[in-house]
Coordinates of C-alpha atoms in Angstrom, one line a residue:
X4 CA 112.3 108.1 105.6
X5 CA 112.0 106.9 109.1
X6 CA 109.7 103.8 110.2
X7 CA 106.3 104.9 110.2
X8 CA 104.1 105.4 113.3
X9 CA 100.8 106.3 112.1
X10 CA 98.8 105.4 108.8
X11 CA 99.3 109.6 108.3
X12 CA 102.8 108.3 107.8
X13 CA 102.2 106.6 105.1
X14 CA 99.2 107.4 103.4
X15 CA 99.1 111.6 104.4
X16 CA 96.0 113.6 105.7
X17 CA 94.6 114.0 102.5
X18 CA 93.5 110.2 102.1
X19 CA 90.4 108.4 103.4
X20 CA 91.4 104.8 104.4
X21 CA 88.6 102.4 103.2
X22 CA 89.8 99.0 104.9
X23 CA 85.8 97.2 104.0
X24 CA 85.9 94.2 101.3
X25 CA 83.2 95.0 99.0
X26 CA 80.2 92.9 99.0
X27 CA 79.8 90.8 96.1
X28 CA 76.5 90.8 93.9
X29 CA 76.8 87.1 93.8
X30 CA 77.7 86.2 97.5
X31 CA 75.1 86.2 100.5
X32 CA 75.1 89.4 102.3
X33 CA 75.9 87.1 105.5
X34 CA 78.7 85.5 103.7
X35 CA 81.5 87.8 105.1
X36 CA 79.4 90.4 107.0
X37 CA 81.2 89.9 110.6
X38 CA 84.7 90.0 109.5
X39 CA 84.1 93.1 106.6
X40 CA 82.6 95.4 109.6
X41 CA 85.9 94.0 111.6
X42 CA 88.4 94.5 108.8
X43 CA 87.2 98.2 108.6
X44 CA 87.2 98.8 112.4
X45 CA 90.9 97.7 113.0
X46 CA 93.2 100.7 111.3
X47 CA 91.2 103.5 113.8
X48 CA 93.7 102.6 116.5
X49 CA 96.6 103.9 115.0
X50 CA 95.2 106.6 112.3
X51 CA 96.1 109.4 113.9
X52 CA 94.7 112.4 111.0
X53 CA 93.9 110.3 108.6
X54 CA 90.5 109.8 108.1
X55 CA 88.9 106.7 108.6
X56 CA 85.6 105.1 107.1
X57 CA 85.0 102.5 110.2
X58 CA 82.5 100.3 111.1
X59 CA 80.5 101.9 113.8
X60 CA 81.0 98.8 115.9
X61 CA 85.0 99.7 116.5
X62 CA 84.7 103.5 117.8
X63 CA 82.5 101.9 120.6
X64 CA 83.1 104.7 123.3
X65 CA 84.7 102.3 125.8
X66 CA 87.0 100.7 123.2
X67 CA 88.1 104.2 122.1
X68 CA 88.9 105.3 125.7
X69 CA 91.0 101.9 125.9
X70 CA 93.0 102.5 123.2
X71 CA 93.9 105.9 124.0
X72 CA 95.0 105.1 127.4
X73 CA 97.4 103.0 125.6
X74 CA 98.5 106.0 124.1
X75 CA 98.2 105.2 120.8
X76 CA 97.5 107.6 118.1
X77 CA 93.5 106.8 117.6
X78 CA 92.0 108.5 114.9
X79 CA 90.7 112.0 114.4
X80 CA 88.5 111.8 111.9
X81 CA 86.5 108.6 111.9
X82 CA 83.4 108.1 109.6
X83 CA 81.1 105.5 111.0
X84 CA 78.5 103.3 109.3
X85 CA 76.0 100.7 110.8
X86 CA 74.8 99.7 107.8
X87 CA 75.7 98.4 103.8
X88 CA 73.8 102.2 102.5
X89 CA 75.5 104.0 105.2
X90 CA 79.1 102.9 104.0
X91 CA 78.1 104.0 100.7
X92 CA 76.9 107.3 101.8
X93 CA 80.4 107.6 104.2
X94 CA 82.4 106.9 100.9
X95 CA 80.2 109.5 98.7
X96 CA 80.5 111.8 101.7
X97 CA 84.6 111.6 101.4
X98 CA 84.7 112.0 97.9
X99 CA 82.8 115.0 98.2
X100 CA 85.4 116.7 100.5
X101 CA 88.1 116.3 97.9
X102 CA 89.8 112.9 99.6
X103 CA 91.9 110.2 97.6
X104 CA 90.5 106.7 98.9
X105 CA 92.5 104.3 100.0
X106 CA 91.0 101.2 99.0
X107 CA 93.0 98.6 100.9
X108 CA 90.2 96.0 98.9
X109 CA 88.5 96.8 95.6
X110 CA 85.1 98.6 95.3
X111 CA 83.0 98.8 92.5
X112 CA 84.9 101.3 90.0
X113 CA 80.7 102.5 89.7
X114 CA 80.5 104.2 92.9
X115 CA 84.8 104.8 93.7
X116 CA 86.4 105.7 91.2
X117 CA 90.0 104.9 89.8
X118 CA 90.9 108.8 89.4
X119 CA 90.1 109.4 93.3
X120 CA 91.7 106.3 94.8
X121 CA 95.4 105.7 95.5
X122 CA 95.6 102.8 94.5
X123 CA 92.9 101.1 91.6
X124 CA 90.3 98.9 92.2
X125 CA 91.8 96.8 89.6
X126 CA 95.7 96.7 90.8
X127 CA 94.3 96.1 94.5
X128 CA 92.1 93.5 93.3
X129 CA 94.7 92.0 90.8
X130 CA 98.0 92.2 93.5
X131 CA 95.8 89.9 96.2
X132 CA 94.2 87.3 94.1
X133 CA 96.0 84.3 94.9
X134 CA 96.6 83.6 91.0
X135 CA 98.4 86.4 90.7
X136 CA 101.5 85.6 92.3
X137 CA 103.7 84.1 89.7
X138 CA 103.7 87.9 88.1
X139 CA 105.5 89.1 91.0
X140 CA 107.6 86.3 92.6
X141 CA 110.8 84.9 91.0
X142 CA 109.7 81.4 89.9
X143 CA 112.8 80.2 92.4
X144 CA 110.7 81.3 95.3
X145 CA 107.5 80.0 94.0
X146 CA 105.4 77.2 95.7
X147 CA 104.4 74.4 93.1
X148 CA 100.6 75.0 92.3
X149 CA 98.3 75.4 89.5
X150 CA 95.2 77.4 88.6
X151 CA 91.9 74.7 88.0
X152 CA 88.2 75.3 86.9
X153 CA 86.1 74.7 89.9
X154 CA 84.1 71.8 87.3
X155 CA 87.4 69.9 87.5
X156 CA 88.3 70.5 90.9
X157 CA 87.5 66.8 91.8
X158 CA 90.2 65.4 89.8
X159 CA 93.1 67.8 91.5
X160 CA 92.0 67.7 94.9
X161 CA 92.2 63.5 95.5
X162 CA 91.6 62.7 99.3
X163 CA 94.7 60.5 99.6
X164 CA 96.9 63.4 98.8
X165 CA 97.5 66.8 101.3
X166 CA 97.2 70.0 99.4
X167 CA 96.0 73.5 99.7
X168 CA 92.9 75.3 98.2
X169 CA 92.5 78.8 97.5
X170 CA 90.3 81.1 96.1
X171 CA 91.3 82.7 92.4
X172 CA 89.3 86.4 92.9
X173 CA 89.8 89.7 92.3
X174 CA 87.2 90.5 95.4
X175 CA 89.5 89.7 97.9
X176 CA 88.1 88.5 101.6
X177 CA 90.9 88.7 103.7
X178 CA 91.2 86.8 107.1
X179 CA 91.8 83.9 105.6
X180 CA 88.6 83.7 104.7
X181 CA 89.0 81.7 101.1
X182 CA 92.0 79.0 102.1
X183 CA 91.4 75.8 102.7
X184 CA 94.1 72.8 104.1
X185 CA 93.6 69.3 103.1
X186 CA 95.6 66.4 104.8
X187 CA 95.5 63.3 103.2
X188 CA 92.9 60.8 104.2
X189 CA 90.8 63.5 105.4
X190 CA 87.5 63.7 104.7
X191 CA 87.6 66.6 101.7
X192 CA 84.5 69.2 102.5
X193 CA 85.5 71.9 100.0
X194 CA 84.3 75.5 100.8
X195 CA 81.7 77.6 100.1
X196 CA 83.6 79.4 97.8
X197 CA 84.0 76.8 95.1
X198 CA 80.3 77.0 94.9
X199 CA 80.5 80.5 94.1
X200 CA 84.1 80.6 91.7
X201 CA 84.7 80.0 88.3
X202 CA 88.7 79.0 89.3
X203 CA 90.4 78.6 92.3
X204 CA 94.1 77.5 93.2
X205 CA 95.5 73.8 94.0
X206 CA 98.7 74.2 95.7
X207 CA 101.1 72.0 97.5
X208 CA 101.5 71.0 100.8
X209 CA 104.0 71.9 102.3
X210 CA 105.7 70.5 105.2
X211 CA 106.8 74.4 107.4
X212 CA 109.6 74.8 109.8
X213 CA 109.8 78.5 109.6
X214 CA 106.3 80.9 108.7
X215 CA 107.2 84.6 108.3
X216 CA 105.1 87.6 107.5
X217 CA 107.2 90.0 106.0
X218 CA 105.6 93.4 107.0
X219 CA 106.4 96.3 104.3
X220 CA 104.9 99.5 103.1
X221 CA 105.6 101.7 100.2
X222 CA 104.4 105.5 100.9
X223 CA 104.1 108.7 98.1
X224 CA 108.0 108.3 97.3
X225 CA 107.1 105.1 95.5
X226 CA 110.3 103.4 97.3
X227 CA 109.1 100.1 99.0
X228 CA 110.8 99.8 102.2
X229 CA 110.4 96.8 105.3
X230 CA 109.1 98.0 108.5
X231 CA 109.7 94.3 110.4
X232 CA 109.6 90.7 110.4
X233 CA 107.1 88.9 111.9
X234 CA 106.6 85.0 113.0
X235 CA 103.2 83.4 111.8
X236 CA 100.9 81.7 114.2
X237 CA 98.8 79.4 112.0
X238 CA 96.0 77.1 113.5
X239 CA 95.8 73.1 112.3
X240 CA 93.4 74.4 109.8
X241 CA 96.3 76.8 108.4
X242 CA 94.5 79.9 109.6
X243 CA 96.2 82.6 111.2
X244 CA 95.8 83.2 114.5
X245 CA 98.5 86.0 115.5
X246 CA 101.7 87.4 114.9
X247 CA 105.1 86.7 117.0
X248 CA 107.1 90.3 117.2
X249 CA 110.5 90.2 118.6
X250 CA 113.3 87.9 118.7
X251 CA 112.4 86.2 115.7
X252 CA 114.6 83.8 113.4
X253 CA 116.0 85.8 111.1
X254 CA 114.6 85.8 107.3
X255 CA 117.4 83.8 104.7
X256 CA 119.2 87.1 102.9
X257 CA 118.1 86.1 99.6
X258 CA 114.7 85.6 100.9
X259 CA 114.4 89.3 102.5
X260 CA 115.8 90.8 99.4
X261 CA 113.4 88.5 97.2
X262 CA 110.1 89.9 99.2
X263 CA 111.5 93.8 99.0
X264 CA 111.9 93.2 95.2
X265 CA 108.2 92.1 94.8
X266 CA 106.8 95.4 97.0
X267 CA 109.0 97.7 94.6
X268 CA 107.8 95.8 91.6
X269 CA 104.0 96.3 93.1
X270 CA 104.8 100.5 93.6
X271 CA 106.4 99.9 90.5
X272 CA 103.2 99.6 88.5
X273 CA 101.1 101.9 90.8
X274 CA 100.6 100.4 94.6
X275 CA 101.1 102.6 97.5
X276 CA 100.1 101.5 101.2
X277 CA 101.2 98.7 103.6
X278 CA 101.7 95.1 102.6
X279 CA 102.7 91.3 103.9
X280 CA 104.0 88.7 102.6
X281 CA 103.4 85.3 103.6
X282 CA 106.7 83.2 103.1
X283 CA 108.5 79.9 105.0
X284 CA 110.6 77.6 104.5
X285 CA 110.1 73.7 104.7
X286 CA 111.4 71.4 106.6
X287 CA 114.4 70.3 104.3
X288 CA 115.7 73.7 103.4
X289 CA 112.8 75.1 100.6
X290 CA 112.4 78.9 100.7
X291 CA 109.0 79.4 99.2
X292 CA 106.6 82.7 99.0
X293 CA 102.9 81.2 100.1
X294 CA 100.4 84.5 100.1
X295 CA 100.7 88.4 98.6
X296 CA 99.1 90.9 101.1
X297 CA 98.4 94.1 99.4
X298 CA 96.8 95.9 102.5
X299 CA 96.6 96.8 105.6
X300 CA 96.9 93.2 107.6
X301 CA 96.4 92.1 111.3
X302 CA 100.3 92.0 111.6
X303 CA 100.7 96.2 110.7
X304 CA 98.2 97.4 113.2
X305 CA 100.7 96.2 116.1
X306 CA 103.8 96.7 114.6
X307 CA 102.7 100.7 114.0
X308 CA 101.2 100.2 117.5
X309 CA 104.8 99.5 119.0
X310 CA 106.8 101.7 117.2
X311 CA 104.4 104.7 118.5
X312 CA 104.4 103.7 121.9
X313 CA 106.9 100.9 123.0
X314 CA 109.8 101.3 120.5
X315 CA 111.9 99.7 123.3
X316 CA 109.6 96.8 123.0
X317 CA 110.1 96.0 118.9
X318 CA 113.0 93.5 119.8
X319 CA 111.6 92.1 122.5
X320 CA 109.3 89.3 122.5
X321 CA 105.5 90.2 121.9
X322 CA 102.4 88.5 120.3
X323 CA 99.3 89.3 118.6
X324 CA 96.1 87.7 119.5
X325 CA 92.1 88.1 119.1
X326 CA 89.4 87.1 121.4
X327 CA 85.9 86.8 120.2
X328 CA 82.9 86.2 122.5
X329 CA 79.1 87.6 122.5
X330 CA 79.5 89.7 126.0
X331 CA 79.5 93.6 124.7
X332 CA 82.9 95.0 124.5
X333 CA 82.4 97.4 127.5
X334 CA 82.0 93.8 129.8
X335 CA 84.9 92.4 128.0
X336 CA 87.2 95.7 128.6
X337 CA 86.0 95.6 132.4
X338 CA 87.5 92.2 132.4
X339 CA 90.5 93.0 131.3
X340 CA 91.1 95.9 133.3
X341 CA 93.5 94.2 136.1
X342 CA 95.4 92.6 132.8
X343 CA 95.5 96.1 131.5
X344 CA 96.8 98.1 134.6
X345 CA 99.3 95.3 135.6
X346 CA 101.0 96.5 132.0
X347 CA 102.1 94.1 129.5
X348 CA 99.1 94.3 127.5
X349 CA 97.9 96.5 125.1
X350 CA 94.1 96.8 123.3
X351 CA 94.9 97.7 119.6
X352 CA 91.5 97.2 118.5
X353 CA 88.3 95.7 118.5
X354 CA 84.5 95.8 117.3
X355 CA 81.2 95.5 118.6
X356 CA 78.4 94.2 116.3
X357 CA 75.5 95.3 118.6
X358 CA 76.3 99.2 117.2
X359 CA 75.9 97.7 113.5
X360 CA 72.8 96.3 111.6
X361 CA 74.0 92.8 112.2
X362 CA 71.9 90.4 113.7
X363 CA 74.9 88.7 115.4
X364 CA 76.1 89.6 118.6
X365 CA 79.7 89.7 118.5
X366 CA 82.3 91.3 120.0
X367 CA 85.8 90.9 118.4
X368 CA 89.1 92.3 120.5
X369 CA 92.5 92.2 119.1
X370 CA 95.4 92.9 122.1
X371 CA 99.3 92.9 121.8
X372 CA 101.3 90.8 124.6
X373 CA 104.5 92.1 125.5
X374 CA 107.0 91.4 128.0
X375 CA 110.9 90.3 128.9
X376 CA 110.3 86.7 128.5
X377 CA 109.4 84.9 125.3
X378 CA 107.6 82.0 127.7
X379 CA 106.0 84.0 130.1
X380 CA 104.2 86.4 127.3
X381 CA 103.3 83.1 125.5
X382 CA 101.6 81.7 128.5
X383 CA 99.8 84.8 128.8
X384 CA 98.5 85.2 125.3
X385 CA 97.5 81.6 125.7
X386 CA 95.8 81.8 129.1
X387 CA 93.7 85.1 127.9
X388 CA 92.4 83.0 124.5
X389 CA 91.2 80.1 126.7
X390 CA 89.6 82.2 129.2
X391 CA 87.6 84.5 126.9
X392 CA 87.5 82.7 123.1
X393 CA 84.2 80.9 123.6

């Protein structure tokens, strides 16, 4: 099978791609509003015939046009909701027509059922909870960490130490969403999600020379196969901010073969879809596996974006970045026009809260960087975060 260009490539016309974390009984409904309607937006941009259940705030008519003037293959078939009863009713609506569901995070089994869905809600749930990862990585390639009851948190999170804290859930967030990085003699403000968790994970800190996202996908065949390596931007909070594509340090041999084995051994027991794998190594040599990404991630939307329509660019230097600021998206695109004609830059998706229920005004636009020079397209990812992230 080639390298995919499309989710159609993957997941096949006959699947409804359902990219929304499901909101949780017991968290606020504002808890992770802004980036579930976001999450769901994102795959539109390179769908082609696969239908999509999207956030109305990403088909945005002027955001639509962008994309396909950057020729990428923008969904056919995209099923918009504004609001939590719409997305239900969107879901119902696909089941009706006789689609499988993608579930790239789990639903309640109530309303999507197993028997429909690609993938379960319990293996989707299961493959991205960060306690799960000792079932699927060799122990060699395993950070040291330890699962701990949020009642004795206080005695394995000390301030003098540097650690990292994540959330142990089946209902995965995404976006980084439920980490949290500790240095020590920080002041320790644990998250909201300890308030909300029975468990959560303790893990080491470690010191990273090398962050890699390891972009995979496994389609009907059941054969798990890599699609590219990516570099990891992460922030001083250890959120990720972008991916690097092109010209980037080769992964270790045992390493690449390590992260293949652990997508087979997820199609193995049932997963289908795309995946990334968060790995690095350390300072003094340490090969370690840090996060399992069971779905659709910021870093495939690009890499299917290039492969569709700048395959020449794929080993050349290119970044990922997001800006986020409360103009509408049709100002921010207006902005960017000169950017956008002068070539270099491509939209490969975005969302606009002002089409949704949500009381925030947000607009959210992701964009791919590309050029000949590693510095230069640096400097411009750089420059467009500081003029419009605000």
């Amino acid at each position: 099978m080639t390298a995919p260009r499309t989710l159609t490539d993957i997941y096949g016309p006959d699947v409804a791609v359902c990219a929304r974390p499901a909101q949780e009984p017991a968290v606020p409904s504002s808890r992770h509003r802004n980036t579930r309607d976001v999450l769901s937006a994102r795959p539109l941009a390179v769908a082609a015939a696969t239908p999509v259940i999207t956030s109305a705030g990403g088909t945005e008519p002027n955001l639509v046009a962008a994309l396909r003037d950057g020729g990428l293959p923008v969904g056919t078939d995209p099923r918009e909701f504004r609001t939590e009863a719409e997305f239900a009713t969107r879901v119902s609506e696909a089941l009706s027509d006789g689609l499988r569901l993608s579930m790239e995070y789990p639903q309640p089994t109530s309303s999507y059922p197993d028997e429909r869905s690609v993938k379960s809600t319990e293996l989707v749930g299961y493959l991205n909870n960060k306690a799960s990862i000792s079932t699927f990585v060799d122990p060699r390639f395993q950070a040291r960490r330890q699962i701990v009851a949020t009642d004795e948190l206080a005695q394995a999170t000390p301030a003098e130490k540097s650690w990292v804290l994540k959330a142990a859930t089946n209902a995965a967030h995404g976006a980084s969403l439920d980490v949290y990085l500790h240095r020590a003699g920080d002041l320790v403000s644990l998250p909201a999600f300890t308030g909300i968790l029975s468990e959560v994970v303790v893990e080491e800190y470690l010191n990273i020379d090398r962050n890699w996202g390891v972009q995979l996908y496994i389609a009907a065949d059941g054969q798990a196969r890599l699609l590219a390596v990516t570099d990891q931007r992460i922030d001083a909070h250890g959120i990720y901010t972008g991916g690097r594509f092109g010209l980037v340090v080769p992964l270790p041999a045992d390493l690449l073969t390590e992260c293949l084995a652990i997508a087979q051994r997820a199609a193995d027991v049932g997963y289908r879809g795309m995946c990334s794998l968060d790995c690095a190594q350390t300072h003094d040599g340490e090969l370690v596996m840090l996060d399992l990404n069971f779905r659709i991630t910021s870093g495939s939307i690009p890499l299917l974006a290039l492969h569709t329509i700048r395959p020449d660019a794929l080993n050349r230097p290119s970044e990922s970045t997001k800006l986020t600021t409360a103009a509408p998206i049709a100002a921010l695109l207006t902005a960017l026009r000169p950017a956008l004609e002068h070539g270099g830059l491509l939209v490969t998706g975005g969302h606009d809260t002002r089409r949704t229920d949500n009381p925030i005004k947000q607009t959210t636009l992701h964009l791919l960087v590309f050029g000949d020079d590693p510095h230069d397209v640096t400097t411009r990812r750089t420059a467009l975060e500081s003029m419009y992230n605000h």
